PDB file of C-alpha atoms in Angstrom:
ATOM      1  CA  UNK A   1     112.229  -0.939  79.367  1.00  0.00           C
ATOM      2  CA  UNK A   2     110.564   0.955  82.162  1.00  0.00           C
ATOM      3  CA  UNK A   3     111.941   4.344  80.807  1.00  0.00           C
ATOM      4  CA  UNK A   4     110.939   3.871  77.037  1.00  0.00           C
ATOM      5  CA  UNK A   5     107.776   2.572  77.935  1.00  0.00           C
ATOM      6  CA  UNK A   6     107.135   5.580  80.089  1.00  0.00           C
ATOM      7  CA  UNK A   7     107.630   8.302  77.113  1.00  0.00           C
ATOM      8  CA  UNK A   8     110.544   9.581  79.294  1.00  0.00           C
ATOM      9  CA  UNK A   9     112.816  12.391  76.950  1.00  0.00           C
ATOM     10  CA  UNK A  10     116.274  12.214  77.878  1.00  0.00           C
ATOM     11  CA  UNK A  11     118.315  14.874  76.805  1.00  0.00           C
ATOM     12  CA  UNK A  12     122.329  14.261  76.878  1.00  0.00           C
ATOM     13  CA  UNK A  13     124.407  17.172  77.606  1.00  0.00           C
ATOM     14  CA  UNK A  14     127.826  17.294  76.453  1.00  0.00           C
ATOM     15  CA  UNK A  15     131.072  19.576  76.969  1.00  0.00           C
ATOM     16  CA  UNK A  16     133.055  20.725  79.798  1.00  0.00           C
ATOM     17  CA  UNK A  17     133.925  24.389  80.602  1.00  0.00           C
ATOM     18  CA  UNK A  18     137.492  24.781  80.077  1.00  0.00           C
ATOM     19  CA  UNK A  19     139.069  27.138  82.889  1.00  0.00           C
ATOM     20  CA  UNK A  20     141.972  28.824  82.519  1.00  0.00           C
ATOM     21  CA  UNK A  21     144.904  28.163  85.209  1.00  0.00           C
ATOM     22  CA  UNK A  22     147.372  31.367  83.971  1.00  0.00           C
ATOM     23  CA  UNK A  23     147.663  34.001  86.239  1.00  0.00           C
ATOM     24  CA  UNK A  24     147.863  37.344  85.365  1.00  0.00           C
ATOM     25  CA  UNK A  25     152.009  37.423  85.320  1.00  0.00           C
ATOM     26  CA  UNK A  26     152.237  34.856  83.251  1.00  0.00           C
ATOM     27  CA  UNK A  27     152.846  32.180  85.781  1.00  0.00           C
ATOM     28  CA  UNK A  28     151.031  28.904  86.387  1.00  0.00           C
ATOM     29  CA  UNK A  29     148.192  28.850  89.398  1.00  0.00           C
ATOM     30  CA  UNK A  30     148.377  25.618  91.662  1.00  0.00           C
ATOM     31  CA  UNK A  31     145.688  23.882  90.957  1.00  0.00           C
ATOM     32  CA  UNK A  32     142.933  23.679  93.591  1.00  0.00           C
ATOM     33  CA  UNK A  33     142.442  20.531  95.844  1.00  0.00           C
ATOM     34  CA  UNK A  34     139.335  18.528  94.524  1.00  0.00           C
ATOM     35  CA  UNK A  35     135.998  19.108  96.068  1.00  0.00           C
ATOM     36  CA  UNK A  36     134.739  16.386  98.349  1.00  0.00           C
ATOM     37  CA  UNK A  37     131.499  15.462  97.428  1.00  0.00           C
ATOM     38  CA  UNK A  38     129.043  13.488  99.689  1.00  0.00           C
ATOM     39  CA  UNK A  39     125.631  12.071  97.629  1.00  0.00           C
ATOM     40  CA  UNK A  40     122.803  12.227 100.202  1.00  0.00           C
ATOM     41  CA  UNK A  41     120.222  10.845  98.118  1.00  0.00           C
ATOM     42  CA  UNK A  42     117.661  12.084  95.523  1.00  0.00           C
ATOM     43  CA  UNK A  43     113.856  12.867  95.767  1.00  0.00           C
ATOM     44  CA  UNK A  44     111.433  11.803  94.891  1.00  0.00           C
ATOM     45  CA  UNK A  45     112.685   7.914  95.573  1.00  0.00           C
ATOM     46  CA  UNK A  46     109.581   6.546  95.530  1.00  0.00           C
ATOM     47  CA  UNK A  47     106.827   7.860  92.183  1.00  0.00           C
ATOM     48  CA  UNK A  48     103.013   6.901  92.871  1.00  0.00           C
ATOM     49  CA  UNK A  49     101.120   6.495  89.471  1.00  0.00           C
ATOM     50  CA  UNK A  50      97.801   6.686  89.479  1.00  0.00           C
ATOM     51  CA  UNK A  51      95.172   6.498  86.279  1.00  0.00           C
ATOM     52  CA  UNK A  52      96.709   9.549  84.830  1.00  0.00           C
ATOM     53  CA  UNK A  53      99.727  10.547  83.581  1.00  0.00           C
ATOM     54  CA  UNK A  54     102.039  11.921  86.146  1.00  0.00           C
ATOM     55  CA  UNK A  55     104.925  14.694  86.470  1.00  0.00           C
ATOM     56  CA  UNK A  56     107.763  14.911  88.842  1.00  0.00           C
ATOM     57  CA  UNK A  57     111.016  17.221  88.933  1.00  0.00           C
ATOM     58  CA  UNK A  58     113.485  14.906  90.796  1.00  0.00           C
ATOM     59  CA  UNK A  59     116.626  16.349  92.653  1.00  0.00           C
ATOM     60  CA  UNK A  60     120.012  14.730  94.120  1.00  0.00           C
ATOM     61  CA  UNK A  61     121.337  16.242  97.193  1.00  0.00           C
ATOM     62  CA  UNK A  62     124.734  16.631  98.033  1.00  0.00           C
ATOM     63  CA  UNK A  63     127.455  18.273 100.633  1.00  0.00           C
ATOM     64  CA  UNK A  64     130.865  19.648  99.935  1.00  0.00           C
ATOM     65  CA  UNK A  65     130.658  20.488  96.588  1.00  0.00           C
ATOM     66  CA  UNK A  66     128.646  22.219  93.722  1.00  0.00           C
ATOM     67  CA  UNK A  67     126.687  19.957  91.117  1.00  0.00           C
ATOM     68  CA  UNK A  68     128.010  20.282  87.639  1.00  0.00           C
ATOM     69  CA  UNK A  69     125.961  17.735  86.148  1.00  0.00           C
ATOM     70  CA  UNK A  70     124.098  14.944  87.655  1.00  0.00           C
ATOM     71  CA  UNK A  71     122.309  11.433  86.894  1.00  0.00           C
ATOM     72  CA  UNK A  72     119.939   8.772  88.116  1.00  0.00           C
ATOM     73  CA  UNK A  73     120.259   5.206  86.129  1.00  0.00           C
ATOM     74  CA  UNK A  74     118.523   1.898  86.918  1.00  0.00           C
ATOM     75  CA  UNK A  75     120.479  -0.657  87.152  1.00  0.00           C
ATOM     76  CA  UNK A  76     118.501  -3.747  87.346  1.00  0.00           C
ATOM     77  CA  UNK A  77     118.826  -6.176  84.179  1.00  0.00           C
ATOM     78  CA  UNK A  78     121.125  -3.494  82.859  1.00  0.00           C
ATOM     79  CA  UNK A  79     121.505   0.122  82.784  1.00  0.00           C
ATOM     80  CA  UNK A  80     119.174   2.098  81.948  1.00  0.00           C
ATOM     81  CA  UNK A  81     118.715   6.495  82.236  1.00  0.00           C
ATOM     82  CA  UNK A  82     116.001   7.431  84.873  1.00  0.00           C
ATOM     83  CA  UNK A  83     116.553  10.833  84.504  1.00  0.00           C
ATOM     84  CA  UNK A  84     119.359  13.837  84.554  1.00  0.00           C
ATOM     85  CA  UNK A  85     119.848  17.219  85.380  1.00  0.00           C
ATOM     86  CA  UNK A  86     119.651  18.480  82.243  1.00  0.00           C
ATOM     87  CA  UNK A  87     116.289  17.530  82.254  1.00  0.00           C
ATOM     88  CA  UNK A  88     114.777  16.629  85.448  1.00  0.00           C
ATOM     89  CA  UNK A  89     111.104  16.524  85.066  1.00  0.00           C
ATOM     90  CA  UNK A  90     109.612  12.903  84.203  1.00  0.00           C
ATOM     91  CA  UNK A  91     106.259  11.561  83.377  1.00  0.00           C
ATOM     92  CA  UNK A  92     104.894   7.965  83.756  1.00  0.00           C
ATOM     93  CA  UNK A  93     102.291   7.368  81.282  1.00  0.00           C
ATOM     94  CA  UNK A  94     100.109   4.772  83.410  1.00  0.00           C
ATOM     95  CA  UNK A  95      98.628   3.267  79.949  1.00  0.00           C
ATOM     96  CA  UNK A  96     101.989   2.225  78.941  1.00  0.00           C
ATOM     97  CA  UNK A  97     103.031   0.731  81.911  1.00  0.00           C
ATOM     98  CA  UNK A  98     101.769  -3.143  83.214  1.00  0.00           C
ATOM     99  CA  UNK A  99     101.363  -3.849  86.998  1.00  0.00           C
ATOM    100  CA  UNK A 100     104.219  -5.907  87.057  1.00  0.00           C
ATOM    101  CA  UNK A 101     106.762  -3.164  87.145  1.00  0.00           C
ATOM    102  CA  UNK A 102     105.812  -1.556  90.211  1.00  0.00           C
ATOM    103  CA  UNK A 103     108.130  -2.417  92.448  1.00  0.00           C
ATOM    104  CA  UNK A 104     111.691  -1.223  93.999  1.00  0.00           C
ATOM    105  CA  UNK A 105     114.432  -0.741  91.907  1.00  0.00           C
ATOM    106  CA  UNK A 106     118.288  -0.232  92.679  1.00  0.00           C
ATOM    107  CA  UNK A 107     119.656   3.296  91.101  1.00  0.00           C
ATOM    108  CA  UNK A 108     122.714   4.443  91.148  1.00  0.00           C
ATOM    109  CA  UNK A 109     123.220   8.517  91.245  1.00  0.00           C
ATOM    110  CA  UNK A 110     126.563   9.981  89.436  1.00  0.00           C
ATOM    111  CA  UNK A 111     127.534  13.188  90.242  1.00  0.00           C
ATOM    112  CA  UNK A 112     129.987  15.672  88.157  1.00  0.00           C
ATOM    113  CA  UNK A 113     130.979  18.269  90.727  1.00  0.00           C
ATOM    114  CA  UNK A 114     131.600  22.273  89.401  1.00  0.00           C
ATOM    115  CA  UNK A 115     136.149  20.892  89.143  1.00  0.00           C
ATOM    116  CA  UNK A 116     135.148  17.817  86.878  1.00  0.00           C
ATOM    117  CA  UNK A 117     135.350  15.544  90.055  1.00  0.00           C
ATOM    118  CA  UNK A 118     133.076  12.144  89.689  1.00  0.00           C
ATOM    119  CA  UNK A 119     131.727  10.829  92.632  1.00  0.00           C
ATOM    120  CA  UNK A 120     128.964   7.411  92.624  1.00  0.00           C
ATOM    121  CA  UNK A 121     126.322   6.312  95.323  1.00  0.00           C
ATOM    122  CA  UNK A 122     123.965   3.476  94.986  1.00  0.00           C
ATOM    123  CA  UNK A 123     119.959   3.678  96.121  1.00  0.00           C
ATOM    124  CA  UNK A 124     116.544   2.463  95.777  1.00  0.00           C
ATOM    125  CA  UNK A 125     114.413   3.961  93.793  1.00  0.00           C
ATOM    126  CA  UNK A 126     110.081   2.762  93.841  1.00  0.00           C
ATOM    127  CA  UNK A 127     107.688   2.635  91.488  1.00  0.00           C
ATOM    128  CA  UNK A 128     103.957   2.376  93.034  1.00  0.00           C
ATOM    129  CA  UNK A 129     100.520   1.600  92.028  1.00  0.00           C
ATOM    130  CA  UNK A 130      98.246   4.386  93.616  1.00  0.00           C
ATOM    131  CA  UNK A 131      95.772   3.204  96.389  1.00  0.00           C
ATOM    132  CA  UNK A 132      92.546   5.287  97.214  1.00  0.00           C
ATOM    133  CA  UNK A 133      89.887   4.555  99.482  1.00  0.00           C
ATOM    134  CA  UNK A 134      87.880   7.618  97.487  1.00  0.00           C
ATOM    135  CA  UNK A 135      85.301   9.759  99.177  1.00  0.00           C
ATOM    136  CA  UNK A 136      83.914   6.220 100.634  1.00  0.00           C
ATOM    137  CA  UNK A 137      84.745   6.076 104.367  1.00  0.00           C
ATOM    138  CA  UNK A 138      81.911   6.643 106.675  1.00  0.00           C
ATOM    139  CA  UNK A 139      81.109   6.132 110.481  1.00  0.00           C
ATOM    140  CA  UNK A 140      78.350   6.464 112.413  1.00  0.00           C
ATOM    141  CA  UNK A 141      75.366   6.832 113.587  1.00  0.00           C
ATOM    142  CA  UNK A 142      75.080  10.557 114.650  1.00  0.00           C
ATOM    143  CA  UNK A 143      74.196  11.662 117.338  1.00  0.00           C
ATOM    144  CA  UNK A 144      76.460   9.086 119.668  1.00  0.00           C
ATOM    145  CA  UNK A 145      77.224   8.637 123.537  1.00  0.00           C
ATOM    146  CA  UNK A 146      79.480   6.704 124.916  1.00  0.00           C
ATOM    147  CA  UNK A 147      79.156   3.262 124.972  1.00  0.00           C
ATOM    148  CA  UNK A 148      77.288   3.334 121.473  1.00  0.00           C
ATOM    149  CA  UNK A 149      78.811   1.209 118.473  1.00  0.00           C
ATOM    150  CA  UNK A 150      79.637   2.818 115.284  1.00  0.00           C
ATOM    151  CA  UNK A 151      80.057   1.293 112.142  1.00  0.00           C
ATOM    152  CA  UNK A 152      82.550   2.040 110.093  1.00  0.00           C
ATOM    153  CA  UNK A 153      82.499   1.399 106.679  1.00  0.00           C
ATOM    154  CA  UNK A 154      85.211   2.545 103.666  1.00  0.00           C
ATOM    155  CA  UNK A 155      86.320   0.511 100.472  1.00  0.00           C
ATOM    156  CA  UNK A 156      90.195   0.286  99.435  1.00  0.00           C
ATOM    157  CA  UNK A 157      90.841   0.681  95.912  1.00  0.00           C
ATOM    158  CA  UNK A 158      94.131   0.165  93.618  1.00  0.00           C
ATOM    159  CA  UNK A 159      94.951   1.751  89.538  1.00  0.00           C
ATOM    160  CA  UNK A 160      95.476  -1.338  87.163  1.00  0.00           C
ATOM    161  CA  UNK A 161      97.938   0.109  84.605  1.00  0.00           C
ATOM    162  CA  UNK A 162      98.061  -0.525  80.793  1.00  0.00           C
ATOM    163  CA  UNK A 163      95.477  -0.183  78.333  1.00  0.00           C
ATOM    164  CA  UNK A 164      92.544   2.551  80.116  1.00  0.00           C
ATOM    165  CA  UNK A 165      93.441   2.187  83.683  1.00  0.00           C
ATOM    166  CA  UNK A 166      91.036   1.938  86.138  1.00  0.00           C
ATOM    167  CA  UNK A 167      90.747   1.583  89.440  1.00  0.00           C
ATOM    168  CA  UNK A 168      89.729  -1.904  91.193  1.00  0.00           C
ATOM    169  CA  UNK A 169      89.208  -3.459  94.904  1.00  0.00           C
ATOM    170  CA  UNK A 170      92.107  -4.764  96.993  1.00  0.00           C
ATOM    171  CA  UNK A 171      91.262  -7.442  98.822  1.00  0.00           C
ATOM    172  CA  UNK A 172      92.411  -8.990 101.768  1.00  0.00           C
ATOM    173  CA  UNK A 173      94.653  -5.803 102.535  1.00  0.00           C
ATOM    174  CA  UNK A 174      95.265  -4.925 106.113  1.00  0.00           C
ATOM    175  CA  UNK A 175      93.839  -1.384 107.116  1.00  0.00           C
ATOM    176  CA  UNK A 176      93.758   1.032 110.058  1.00  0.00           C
ATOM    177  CA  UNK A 177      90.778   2.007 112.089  1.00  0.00           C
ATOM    178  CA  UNK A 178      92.250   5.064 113.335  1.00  0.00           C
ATOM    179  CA  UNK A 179      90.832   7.263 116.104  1.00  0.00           C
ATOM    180  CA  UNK A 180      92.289  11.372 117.210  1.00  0.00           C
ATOM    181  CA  UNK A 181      90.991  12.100 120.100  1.00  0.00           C
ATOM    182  CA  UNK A 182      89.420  16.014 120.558  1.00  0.00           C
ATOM    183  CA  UNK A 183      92.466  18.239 122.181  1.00  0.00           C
ATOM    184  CA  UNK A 184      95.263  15.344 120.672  1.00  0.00           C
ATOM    185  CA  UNK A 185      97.286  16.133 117.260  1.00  0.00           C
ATOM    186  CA  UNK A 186      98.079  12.143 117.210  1.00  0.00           C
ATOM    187  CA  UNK A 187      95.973   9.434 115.248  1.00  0.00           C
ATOM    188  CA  UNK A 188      96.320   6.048 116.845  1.00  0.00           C
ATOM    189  CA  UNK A 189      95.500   2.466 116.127  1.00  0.00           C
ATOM    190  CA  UNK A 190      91.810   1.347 117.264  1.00  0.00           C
ATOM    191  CA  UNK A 191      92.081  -2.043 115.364  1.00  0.00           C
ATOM    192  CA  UNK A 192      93.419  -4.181 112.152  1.00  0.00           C
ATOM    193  CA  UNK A 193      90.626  -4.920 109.416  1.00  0.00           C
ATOM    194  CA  UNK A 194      91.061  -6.604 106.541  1.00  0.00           C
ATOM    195  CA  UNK A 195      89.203  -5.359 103.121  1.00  0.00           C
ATOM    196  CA  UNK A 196      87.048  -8.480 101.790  1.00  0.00           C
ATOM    197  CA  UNK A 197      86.331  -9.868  98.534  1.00  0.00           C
ATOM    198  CA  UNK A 198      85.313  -6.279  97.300  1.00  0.00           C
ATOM    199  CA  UNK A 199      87.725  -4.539  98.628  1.00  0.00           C
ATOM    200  CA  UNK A 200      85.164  -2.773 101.434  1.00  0.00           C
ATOM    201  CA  UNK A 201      86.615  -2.471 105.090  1.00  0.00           C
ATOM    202  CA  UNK A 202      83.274  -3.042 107.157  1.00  0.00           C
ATOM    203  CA  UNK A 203      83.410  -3.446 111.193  1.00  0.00           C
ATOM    204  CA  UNK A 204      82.328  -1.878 114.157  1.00  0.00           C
ATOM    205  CA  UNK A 205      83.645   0.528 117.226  1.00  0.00           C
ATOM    206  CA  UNK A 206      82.782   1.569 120.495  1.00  0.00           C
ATOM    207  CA  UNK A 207      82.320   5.182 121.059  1.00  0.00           C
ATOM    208  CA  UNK A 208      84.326   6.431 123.703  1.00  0.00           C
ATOM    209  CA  UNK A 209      84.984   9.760 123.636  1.00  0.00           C
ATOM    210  CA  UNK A 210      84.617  12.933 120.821  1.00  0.00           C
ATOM    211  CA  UNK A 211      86.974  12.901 118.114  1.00  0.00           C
ATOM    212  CA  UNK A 212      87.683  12.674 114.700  1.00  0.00           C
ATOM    213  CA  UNK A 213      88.027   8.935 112.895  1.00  0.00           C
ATOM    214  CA  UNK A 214      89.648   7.754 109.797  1.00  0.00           C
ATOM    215  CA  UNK A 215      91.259   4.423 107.684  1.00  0.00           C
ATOM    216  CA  UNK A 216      94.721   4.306 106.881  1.00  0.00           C
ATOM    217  CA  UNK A 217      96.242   1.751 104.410  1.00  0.00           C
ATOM    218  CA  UNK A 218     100.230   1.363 104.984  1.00  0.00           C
ATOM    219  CA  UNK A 219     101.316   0.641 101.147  1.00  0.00           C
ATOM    220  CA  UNK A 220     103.949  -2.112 100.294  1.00  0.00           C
ATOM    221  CA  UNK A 221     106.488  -2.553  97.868  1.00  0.00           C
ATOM    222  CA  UNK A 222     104.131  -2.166  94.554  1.00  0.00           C
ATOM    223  CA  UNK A 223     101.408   0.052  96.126  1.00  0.00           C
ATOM    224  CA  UNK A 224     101.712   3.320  97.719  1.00  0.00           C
ATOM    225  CA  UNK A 225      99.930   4.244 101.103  1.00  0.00           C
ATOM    226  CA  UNK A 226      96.047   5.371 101.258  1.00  0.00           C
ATOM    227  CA  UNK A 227      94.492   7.631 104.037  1.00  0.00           C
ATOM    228  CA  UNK A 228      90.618   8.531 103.897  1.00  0.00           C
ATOM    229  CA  UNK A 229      88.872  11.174 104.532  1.00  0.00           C
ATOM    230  CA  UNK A 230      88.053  11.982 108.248  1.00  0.00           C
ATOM    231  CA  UNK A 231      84.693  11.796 110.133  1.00  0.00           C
ATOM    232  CA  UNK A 232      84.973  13.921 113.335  1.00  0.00           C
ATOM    233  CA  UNK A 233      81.959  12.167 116.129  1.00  0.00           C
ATOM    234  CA  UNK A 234      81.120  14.362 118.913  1.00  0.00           C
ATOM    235  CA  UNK A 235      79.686  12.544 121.595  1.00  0.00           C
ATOM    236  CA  UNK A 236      76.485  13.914 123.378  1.00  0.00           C
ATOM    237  CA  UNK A 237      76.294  14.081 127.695  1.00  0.00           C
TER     238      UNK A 237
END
């Protein structure tokens, strides 16, 4: 199963705190209305693996109550533990995983609120392949005007789990030339590439005013998104 394969320790607590509903005369307390408890979801939802073994503390959220105890199971082809609060922290050991369970899987979280209450909420829970495009992106030449074209040139990569992982081109994968003007916060869309048989994004731009350039993968439902590094081009008068 994904779990076992992943080395993931589970550790089952067990026990309730018994509280005592006696008052101080001798008398019998009305018991307290239940808490309400509303699930808001759990983080992280979606785990990027990479070539190396990787570490995340997950959390559920919730409103309206306080969080006595807490779980996350998968519940495709069965049901199976992600993880607890008990012990929160996971790792995904990419050399005992396969590429064919990345994907999105549906979770359901059960929550034991502080007065025993049980509430349920269902979710989706991903497991990605990391993408990279490295230190590989580049654009130029330097020094530009306007009107000049740039070439742009980056290669998309993606980890192949199991055995020694390594990483290896992703071809035909749309990318991003993306383009931040000097004096804007906002990267936006120059144009659509796709990465070829080698997994290398290589086109042309036209220079049109000073900024700061990029590539930006999107991710799907087995692979996570990629960014590059930046190039900043600052046009000469």
């Amino acid at each position: 199963s994904l779990i076992r394969r992943s080395r993931v320790a589970m550790l089952v607590t067990a026990g309730a705190i018994a509280l005592s509903t006696v008052t101080a005369g001798g008398a019998q307390a009305v018991p307290a209305a239940p808490e309400k408890c509303t699930i808001k979801g759990f983080t992280p939802s979606t785990f990027v693996v990479g070539a190396t073994d990787t570490e995340r503390e997950f959390r559920v959220q919730t409103s309206g109550c306080r969080q006595k105890n807490w779980r996350i199971d998968l519940v495709d082809g069965g049901t199976t533990n992600l993880v607890r609060k008990a012990k929160p922290l996971i790792t995904f050991v990419p050399s005992e995983l396969d590429n064919s369970m990345a994907g999105t899987y549906r979770a359901q979280i059960v929550v034991k609120s502080t007065d025993n209450q049980i509430t349920k909420k269902k979710a989706l829970f991903s497991l990605v392949r990391e993408a990279t495009f490295g230190d590989t992106f580049s654009i130029g030449p330097e020094p530009a005007v306007e009107g000049d074209t740039l070439n742009v040139v980056g290669k998309l990569q993606r980890v192949s789990w199991g055995g020694e992982p390594f990483f290896a081109p992703y071809v035909n994968r749309r990318v991003q030339v993306q383009f931040r003007a000097v004096g804007t916060k906002t990267f936006k869309k120059v144009k659509t590439v796709r990465t070829d048989a080698d997994g290398d994004v290589i086109t042309t731009v036209t220079a049109d005013k000073s900024g700061t350039w990029r590539l930006r993968f999107a991710g799907n439902a087995a692979t996570g998104p990629a960014t590059s590094t930046t190039n900043g081009i600052k046009l000469d008068s």
